[in-house]
Structure formats: C-alpha cells, structure tokens
CSV table of C-alpha atoms (C1' of nucleotides) in Angstrom, one decimal:
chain,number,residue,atom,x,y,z
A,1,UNK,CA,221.1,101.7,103.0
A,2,UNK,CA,223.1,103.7,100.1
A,3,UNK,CA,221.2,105.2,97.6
A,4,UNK,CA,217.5,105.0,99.0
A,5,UNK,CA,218.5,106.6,102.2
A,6,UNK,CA,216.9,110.1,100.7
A,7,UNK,CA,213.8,108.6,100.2
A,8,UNK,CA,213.5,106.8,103.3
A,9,UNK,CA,214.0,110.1,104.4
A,10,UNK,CA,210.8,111.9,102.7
A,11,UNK,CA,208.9,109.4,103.7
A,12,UNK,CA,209.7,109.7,107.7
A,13,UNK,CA,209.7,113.3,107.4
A,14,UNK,CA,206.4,113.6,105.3
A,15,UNK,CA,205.2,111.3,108.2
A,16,UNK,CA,206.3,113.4,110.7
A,17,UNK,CA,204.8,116.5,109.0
A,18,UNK,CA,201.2,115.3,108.4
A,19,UNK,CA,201.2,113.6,112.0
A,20,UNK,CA,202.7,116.6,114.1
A,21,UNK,CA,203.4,119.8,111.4
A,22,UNK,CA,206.5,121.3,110.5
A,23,UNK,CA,207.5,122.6,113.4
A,24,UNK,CA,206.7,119.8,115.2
A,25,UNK,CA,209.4,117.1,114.4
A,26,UNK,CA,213.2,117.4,114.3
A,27,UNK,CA,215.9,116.0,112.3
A,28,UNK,CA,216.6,114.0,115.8
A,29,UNK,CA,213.5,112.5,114.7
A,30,UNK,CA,213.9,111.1,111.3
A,31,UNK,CA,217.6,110.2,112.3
A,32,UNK,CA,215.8,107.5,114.9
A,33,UNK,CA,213.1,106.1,112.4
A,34,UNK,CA,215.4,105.7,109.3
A,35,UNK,CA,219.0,105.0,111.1
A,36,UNK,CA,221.3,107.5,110.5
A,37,UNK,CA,222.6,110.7,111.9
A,38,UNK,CA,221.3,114.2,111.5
A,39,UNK,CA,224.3,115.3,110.0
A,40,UNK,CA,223.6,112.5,107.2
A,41,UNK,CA,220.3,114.0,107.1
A,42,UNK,CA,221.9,117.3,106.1
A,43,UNK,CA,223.9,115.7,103.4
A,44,UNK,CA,220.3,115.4,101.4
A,45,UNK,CA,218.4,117.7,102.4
A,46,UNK,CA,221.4,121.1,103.1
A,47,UNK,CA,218.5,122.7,105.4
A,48,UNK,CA,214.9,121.8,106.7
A,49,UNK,CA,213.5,124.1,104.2
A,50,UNK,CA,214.9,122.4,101.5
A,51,UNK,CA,213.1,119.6,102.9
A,52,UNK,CA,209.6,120.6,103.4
A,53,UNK,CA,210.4,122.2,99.5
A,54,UNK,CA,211.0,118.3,98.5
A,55,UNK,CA,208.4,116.6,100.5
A,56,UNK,CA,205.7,119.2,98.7
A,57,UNK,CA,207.2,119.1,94.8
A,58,UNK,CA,207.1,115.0,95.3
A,59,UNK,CA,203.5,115.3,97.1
A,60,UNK,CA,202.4,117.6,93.9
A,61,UNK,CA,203.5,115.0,91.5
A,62,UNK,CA,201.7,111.8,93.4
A,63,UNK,CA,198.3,114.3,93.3
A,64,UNK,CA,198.7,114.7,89.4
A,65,UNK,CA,199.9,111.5,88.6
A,66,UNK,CA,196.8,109.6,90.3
A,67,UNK,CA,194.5,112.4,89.0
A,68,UNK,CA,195.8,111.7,85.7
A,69,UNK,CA,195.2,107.9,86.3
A,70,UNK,CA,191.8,108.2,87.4
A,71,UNK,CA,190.7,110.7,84.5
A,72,UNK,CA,192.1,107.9,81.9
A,73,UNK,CA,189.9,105.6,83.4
A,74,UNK,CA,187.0,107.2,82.0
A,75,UNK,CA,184.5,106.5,84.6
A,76,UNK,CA,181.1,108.2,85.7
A,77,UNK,CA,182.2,111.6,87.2
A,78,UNK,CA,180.7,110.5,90.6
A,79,UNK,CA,182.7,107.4,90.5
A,80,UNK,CA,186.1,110.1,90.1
A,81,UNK,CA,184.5,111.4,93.4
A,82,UNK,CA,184.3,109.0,95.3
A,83,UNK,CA,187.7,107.5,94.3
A,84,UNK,CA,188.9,111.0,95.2
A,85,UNK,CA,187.3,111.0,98.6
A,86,UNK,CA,188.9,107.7,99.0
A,87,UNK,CA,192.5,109.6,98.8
A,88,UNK,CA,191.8,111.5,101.9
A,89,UNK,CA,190.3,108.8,103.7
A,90,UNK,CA,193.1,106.6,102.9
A,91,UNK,CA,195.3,109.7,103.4
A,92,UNK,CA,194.6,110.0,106.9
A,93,UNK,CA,196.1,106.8,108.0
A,94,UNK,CA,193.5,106.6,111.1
A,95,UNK,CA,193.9,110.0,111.9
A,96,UNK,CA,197.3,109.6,112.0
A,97,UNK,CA,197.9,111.9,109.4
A,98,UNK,CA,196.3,114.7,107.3
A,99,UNK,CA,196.8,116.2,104.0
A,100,UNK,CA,200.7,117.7,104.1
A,101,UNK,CA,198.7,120.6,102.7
A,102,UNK,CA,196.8,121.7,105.6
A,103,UNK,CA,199.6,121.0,107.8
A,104,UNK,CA,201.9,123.3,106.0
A,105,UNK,CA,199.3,126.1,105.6
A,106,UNK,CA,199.2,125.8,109.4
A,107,UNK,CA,203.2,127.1,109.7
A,108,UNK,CA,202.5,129.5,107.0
A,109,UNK,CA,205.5,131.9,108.5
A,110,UNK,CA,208.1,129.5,108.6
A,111,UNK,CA,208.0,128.4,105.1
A,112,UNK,CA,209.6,129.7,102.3
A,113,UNK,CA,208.0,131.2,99.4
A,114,UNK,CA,208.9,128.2,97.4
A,115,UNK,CA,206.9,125.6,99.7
A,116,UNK,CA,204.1,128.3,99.9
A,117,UNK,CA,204.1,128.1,95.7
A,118,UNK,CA,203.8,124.3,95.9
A,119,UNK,CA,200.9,125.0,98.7
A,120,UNK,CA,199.3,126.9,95.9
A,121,UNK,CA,199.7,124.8,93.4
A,122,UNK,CA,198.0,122.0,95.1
A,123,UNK,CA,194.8,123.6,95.9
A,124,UNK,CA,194.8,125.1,91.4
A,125,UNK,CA,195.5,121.5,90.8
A,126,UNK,CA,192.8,119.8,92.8
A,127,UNK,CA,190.7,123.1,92.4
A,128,UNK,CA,190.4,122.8,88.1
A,129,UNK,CA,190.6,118.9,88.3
A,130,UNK,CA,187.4,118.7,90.7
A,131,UNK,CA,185.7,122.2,88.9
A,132,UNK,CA,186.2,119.8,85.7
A,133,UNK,CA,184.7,116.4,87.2
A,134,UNK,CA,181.5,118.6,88.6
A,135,UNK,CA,180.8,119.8,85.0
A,136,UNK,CA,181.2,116.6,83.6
A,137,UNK,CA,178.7,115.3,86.5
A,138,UNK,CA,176.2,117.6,85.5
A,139,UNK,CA,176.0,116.4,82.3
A,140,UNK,CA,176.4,112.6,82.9
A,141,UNK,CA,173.9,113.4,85.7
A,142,UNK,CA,175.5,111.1,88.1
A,143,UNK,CA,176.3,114.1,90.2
A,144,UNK,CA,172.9,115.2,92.5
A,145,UNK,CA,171.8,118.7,92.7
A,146,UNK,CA,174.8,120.5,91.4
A,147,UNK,CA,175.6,124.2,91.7
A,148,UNK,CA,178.2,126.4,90.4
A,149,UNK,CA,181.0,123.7,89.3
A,150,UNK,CA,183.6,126.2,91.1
A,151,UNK,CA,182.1,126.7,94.2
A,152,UNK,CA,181.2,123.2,94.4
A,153,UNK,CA,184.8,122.2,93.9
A,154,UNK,CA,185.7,124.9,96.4
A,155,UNK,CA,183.0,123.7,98.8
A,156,UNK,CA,184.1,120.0,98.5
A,157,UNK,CA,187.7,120.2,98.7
A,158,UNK,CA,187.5,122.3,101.8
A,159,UNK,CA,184.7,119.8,103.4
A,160,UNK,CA,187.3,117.0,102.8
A,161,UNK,CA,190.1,118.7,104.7
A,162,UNK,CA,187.8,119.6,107.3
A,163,UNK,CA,186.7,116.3,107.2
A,164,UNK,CA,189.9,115.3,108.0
A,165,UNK,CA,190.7,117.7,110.6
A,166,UNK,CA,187.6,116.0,112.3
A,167,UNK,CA,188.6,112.6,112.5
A,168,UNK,CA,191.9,114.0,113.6
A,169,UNK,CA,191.1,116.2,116.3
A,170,UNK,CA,189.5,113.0,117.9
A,171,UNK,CA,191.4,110.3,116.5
A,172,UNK,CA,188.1,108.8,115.3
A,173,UNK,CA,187.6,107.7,112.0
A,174,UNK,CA,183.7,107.9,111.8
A,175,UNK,CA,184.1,111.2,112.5
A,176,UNK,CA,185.4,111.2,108.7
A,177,UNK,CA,182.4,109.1,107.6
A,178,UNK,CA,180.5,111.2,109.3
A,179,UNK,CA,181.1,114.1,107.6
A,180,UNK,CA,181.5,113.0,103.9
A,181,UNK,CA,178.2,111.1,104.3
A,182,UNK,CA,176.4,114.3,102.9
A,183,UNK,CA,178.9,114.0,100.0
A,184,UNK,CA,178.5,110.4,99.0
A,185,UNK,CA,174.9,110.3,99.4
A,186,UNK,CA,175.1,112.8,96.1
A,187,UNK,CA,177.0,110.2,93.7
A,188,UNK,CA,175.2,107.8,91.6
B,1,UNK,CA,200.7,146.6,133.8
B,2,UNK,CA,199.5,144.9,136.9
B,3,UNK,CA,196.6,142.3,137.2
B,4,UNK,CA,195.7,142.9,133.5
B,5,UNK,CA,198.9,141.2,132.1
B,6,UNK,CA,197.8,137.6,132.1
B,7,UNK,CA,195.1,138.3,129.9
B,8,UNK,CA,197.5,140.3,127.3
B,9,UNK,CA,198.8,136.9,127.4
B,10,UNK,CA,196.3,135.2,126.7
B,11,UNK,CA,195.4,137.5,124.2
B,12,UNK,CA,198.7,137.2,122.6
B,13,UNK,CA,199.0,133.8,122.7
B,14,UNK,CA,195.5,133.0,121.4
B,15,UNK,CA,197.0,135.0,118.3
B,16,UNK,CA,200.1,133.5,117.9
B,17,UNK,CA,198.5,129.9,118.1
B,18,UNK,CA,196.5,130.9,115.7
B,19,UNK,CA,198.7,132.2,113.2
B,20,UNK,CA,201.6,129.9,113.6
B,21,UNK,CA,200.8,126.5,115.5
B,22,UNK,CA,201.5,125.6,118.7
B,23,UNK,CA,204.6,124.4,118.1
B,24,UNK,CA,205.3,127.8,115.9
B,25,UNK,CA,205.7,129.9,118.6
B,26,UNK,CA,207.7,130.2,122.0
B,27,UNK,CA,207.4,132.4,125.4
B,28,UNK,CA,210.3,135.1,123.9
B,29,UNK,CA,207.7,135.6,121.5
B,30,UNK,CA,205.4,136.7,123.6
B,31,UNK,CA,207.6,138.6,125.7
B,32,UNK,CA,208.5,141.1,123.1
B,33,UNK,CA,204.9,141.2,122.4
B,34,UNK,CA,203.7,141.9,125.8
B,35,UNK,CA,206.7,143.8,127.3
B,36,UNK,CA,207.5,141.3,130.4
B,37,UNK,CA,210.0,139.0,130.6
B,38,UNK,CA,209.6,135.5,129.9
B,39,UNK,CA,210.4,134.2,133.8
B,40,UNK,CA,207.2,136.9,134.3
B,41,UNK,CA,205.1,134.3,131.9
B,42,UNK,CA,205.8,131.6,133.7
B,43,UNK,CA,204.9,133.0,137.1
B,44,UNK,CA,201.6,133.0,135.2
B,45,UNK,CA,201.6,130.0,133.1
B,46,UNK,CA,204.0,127.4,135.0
B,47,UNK,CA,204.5,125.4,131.8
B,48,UNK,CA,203.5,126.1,128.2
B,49,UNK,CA,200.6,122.9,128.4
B,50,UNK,CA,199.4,125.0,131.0
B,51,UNK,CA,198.7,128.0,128.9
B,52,UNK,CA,197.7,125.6,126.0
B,53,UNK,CA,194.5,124.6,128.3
B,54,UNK,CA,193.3,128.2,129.6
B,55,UNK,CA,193.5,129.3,125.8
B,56,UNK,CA,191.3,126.4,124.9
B,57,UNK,CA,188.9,126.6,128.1
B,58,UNK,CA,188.6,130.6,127.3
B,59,UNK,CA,188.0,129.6,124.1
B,60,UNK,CA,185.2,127.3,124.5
B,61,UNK,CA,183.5,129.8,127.3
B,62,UNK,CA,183.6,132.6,124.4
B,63,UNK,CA,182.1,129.7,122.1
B,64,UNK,CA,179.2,128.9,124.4
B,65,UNK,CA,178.4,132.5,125.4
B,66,UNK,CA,178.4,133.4,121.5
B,67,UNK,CA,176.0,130.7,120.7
B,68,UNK,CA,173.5,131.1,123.7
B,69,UNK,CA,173.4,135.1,122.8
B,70,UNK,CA,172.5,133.9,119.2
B,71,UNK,CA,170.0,131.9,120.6
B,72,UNK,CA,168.3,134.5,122.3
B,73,UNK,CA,167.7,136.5,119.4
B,74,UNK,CA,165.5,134.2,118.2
B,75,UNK,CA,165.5,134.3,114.9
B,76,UNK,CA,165.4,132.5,112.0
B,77,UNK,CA,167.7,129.8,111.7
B,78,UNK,CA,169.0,131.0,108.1
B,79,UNK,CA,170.0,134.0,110.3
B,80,UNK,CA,171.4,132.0,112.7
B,81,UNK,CA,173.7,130.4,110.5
B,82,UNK,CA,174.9,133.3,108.5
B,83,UNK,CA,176.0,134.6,111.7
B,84,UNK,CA,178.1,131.4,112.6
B,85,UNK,CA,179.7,131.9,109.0
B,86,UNK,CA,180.7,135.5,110.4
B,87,UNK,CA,182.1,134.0,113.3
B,88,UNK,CA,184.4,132.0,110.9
B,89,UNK,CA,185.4,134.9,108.4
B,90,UNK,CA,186.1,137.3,111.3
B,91,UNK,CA,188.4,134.8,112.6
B,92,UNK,CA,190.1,134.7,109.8
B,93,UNK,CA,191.8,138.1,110.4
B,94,UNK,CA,192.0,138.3,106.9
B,95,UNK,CA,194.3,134.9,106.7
B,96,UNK,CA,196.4,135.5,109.2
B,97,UNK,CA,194.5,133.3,111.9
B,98,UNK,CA,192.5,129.7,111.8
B,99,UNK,CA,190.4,128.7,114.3
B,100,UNK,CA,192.2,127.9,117.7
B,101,UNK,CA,190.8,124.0,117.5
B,102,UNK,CA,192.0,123.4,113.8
B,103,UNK,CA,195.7,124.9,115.0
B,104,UNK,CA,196.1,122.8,117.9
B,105,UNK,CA,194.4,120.0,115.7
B,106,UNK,CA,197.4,119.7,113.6
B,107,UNK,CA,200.0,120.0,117.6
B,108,UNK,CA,197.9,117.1,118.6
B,109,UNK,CA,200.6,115.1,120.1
B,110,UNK,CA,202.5,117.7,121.8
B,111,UNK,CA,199.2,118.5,123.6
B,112,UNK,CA,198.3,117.6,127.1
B,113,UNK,CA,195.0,115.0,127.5
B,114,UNK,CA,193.6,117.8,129.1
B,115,UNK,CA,193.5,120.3,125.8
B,116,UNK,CA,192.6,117.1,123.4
B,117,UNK,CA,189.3,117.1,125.9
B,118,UNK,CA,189.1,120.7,125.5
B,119,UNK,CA,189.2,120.2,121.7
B,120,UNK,CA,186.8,117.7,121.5
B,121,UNK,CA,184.3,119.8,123.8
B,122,UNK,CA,184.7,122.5,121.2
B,123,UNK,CA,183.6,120.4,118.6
B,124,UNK,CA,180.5,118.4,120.3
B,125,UNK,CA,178.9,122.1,121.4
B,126,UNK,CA,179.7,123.6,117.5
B,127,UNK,CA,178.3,120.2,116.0
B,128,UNK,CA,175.5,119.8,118.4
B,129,UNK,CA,174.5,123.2,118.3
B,130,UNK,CA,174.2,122.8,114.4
B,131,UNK,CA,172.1,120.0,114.4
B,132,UNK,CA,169.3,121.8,116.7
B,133,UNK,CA,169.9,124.8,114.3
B,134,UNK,CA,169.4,122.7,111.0
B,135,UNK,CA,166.4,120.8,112.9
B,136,UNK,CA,164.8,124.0,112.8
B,137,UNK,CA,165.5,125.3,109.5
B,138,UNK,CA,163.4,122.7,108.6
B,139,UNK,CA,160.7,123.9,110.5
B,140,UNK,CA,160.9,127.3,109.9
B,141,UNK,CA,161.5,126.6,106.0
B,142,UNK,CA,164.3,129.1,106.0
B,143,UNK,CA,167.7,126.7,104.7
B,144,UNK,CA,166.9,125.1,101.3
B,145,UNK,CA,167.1,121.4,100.8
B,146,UNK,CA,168.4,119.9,104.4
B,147,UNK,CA,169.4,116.3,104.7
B,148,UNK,CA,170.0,114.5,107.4
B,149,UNK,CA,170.6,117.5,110.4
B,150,UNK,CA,173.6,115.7,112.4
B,151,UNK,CA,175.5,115.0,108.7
B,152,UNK,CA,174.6,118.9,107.5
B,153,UNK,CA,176.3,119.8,111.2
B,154,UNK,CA,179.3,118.0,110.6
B,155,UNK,CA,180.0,118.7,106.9
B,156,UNK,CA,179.0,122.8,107.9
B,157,UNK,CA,181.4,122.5,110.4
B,158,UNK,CA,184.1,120.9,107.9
B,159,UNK,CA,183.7,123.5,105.2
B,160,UNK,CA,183.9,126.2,107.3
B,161,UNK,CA,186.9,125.6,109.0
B,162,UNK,CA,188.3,124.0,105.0
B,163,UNK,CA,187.3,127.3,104.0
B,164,UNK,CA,189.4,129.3,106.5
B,165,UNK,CA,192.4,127.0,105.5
B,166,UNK,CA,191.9,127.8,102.2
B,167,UNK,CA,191.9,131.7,102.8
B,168,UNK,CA,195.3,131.0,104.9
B,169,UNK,CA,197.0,128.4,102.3
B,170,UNK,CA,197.0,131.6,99.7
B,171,UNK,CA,196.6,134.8,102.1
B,172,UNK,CA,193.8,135.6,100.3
B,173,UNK,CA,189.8,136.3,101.7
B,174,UNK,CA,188.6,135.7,98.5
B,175,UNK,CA,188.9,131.8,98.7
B,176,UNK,CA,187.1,132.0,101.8
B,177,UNK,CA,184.0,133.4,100.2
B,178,UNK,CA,184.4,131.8,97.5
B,179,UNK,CA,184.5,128.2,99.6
B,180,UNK,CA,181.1,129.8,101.3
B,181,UNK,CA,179.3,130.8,98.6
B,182,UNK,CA,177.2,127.8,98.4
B,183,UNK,CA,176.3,127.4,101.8
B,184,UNK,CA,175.0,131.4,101.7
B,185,UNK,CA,173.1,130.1,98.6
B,186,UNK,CA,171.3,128.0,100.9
B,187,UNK,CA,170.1,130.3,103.3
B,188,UNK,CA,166.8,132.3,102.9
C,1,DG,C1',227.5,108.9,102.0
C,2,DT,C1',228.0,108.4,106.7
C,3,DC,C1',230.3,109.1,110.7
C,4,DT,C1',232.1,111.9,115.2
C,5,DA,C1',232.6,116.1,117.2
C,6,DT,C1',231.2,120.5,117.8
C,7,DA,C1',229.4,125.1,117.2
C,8,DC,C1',225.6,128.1,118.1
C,9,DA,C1',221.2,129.7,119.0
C,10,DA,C1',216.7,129.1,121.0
C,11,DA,C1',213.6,126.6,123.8
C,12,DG,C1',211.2,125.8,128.4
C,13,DA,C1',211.9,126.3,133.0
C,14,DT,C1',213.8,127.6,137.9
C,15,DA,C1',216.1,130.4,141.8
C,16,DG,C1',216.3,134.2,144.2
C,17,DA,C1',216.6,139.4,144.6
C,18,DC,C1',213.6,143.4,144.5
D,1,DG,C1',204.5,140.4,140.0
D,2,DT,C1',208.5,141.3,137.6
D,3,DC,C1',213.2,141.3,137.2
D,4,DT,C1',218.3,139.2,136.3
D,5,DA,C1',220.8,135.3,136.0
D,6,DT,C1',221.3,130.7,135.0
D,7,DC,C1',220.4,125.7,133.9
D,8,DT,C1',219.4,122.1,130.7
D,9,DT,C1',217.8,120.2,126.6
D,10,DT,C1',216.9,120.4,122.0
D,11,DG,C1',217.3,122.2,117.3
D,12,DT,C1',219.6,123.3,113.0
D,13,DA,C1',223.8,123.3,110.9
D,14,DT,C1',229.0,122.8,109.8
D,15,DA,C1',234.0,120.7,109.7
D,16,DG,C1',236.6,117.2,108.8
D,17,DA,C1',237.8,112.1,109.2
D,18,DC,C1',236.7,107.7,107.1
DNA sequence: GTCTATACAAAGATAGAC
DNA sequence: GTCTATCTTTGTATAGAC
C-alpha cells in the first residue's frame, strides 16, 4: 500500500460518511474496506475529527475545481445547470450516498468548528457560483422565468439536496428525477 | 413521574433525533434528560429500533392529524401552503432541529425495515397531499404559474426540507427564509 | 508506516431487588 | 415502574515493537 494508504483512506471514510453520517461508521470500518488496522488509521488521521476536517477541505477543493472547469467552458448558463444537477445525481451513487454536506450538517454537535467552517464554505461557494450562473441566464435567456438570482440560487441548491434526500430516503433514483424535473424543464 | 414518563421520552428523543442523528445520541442521554435511569428506558423501549419506530409512527399520526385539520379549514390553497411552510420553519427550532424523516434519512442503514416503511409513509402522505393541494391552486387561481402538480409536490417538498438544512448547516433562520422566499412569492 | 497489545470510556441491553 | 449492578461489545486512542 505505502504512500496512498491516506487516500484510500478518505475515500472509505468519505464513503462511509455520505452512506451512514459521521457518527455512523467507525475506524473498525475503514480498517476492513482498505486493509489495515485502526491504529494505522490513527497514524493519518491523529483523531476522527481530524478526519471529517480532511474529508471536507478535499471535498471543497473537488467543488471549486469542477466549478472552475465548467465556468471555462463557456457554455449557455442553463447548460452550467444542468451539468451542475448532474453532480448531485452522479453524487448520489444510487442513493447510496448524499452530499458530505448534508450529512455533516446532520451531526452538527459533534463537529468541530473547523468542519462546521468548511460546511460554510461550501454552501458561499455553491451559493455565489449558482447566484452568478442565474444572472448570466437571465441575460442569455436560456434560463425560464427567473426571479431574484439569490433566492433562486438559494431555492435551487436546497431543492437538489432535498432532492437527494428523496431518492435516499427510498433508495429510488426516480425519486431524484422526479423532483429536479421542475428544474430541468426551465433550461434551454 | 408515573405513566407520563414514556412520553417525556418520546418527547426527548424526538428532539435529540432531531438535532443530532440517530446515531448521535444514546439512552444516557436521555436519562439525564428525563431523570430515570437508563434500565427504566428500556423497560419502555426494549431496544433502541424499538423507540426509532414509535418516534416515526407518532410522527406520521401528528403529520396526518395536521394535514386533515388544514383541510378542514377550507381555505384557499395559497393559505394552505403557507401554513405547511410554518410547519417547516417551526420545526426548525431556530436550527437546532430538521425534520424527523430527513434525520433518520441520513441513519438509513442502522434503521429497522420497519422505520424505512415509516419513512416512506411520511413522504407518500406529504407528497400526495401536495399534489391535491397544487391541483387546486389551480382552480382556485391562488399559486402563480403551477406546472405539472405531482413535480411541484415533490420539488416543494425538496426545498423545504433543503431549506431547513440550510438554516442548520450555519445556525442561522435567515437562510431558511431566505431559501423560501420564492415559494412565498408564489402564493396569493 | 504498519503492526500487536492494551487502555479507557461509552454504548445497548439484561437480571433481579424493591 | 424504577432502581442498582453487571455484562458484552464497540469506539477512539496510545505505547512500543518491527
């Protein structure tokens, strides 16, 4: 294993986060799915806090990395959307998984205030980019009917997650079609 | 405390559920909370899954009752949904709490078949109930510019319960208004 | 970096007295 | 119904060998 052992690592345990929340998974549990003990575990990551601080700085930078991506693409600003919709779908791994984001917000009290920063800094970052792309879709007019850019940002990011918590709660992915159909039947 | 103390623990669980995630919380918790001991718990609840499944069945009565009252009133079906919103913001508890279905959402596999029914029931009467509610607003004229009434239902439903994360993510009431702004806009 | 061994606390749960 | 006492398992974490 060697070097990539740590990022075997974040991956199990963002895994294990999105599927069953912080408090729901154990080192026990990543030391089965990657292969070596907890106490190895500990030699990465000193404390599980430490952990969730990692698995939510790393998370932060994949969201304004691809963001970044999508914006150079210069596309319509309904194509943006729908690409971005496409992150949560993909994200939810058959209702496997949701966004780490809403798991975390879920164990609120056992985080530290450093996770619960990150946690913030995910919803400004998704908040401005998609605040941004409703402007921009207002005047490209490939956005339909749009309202306040903020709110519409707020509204959409919130639908999404719920949309995820849908197809969760019954391990059903046309529960997520379902509910984004609204959404997508606004993009050009 | 006598005959009244299984519902103080229902009461406090519901809450702590709510606040921290199924897996968030344990029986000592509830025991300093309640003032018995946690042996006394289990003479009520045998096992935690056990309590997991009267929170949601109480949950789902309270659901029902709330709706049919609404109902009653007959009134407009703007008026109908801005008290459904209320249901949501009250909830809240001004972030401390989500909605009992999007917490044990996230616990999903540490949840007996028996609650993941529960859960689903939960979300056929909310999304079922909507529908007939968004049917009529389209009679009575009173919600602006309503698509398809099962798709309105189910992304109502989404942002709502997105907007309660959001409110919990930061602590802050605010982002809950501000994620239901829009839908308010809508209603006459 | 990874292991064995171990410490220590907390968890869910049961037995039996009152 | 509630208590004390106890069991068993699991969880996070550390010490020290390799």
């Amino acid at each position: 294993m060697g070097t990539d052992t740590k990022m075997a690592l974040l991956d199990s345990a963002e895994k294990a986060v999105r599927s069953r929340g912080y408090d729901g998974f154990s080192y026990a549990d990543l030391s089965s799915e990657v292969g070596v003990r907890t106490a190895s575990i500990h030699y990465h990551f000193p404390t599980k806090a430490n952990l969730a601080t990692s698995l939510m700085e790393r998370y932060n930078e994949m969201l304004e990395a691809d963001l970044m991506a999508l914006d150079a693409k210069a596309v319509s600003a309904a194509k943006r959307l729908r690409t971005h919709i496409d992150r949560y779908r993909k994200g939810l791994f058959d209702g496997e998984g949701l966004c780490l984001c809403v798991s975390f917000s879920i164990s609120r009290e056992s985080l530290e205030p450093r996770v619960l920063s990150e946690l913030k800094r995910y919803r400004d970052i998704s908040l401005n980019w998609l605040e941004k792309v409703f402007t921009e879709g207002k005047a490209d007019g490939s956005v339909k009917s749009i309202g306040h850019p903020r709110q519409e940002a707020a509204t959409w990011l919130a639908a999404l997650e719920g949309a995820q918590l849908a197809a969760r709660a019954e391990k059903d992915m046309t529960r997520f079609e379902e509910t984004v159909a609204l959404m997508l039947g606004r993009l050009d």
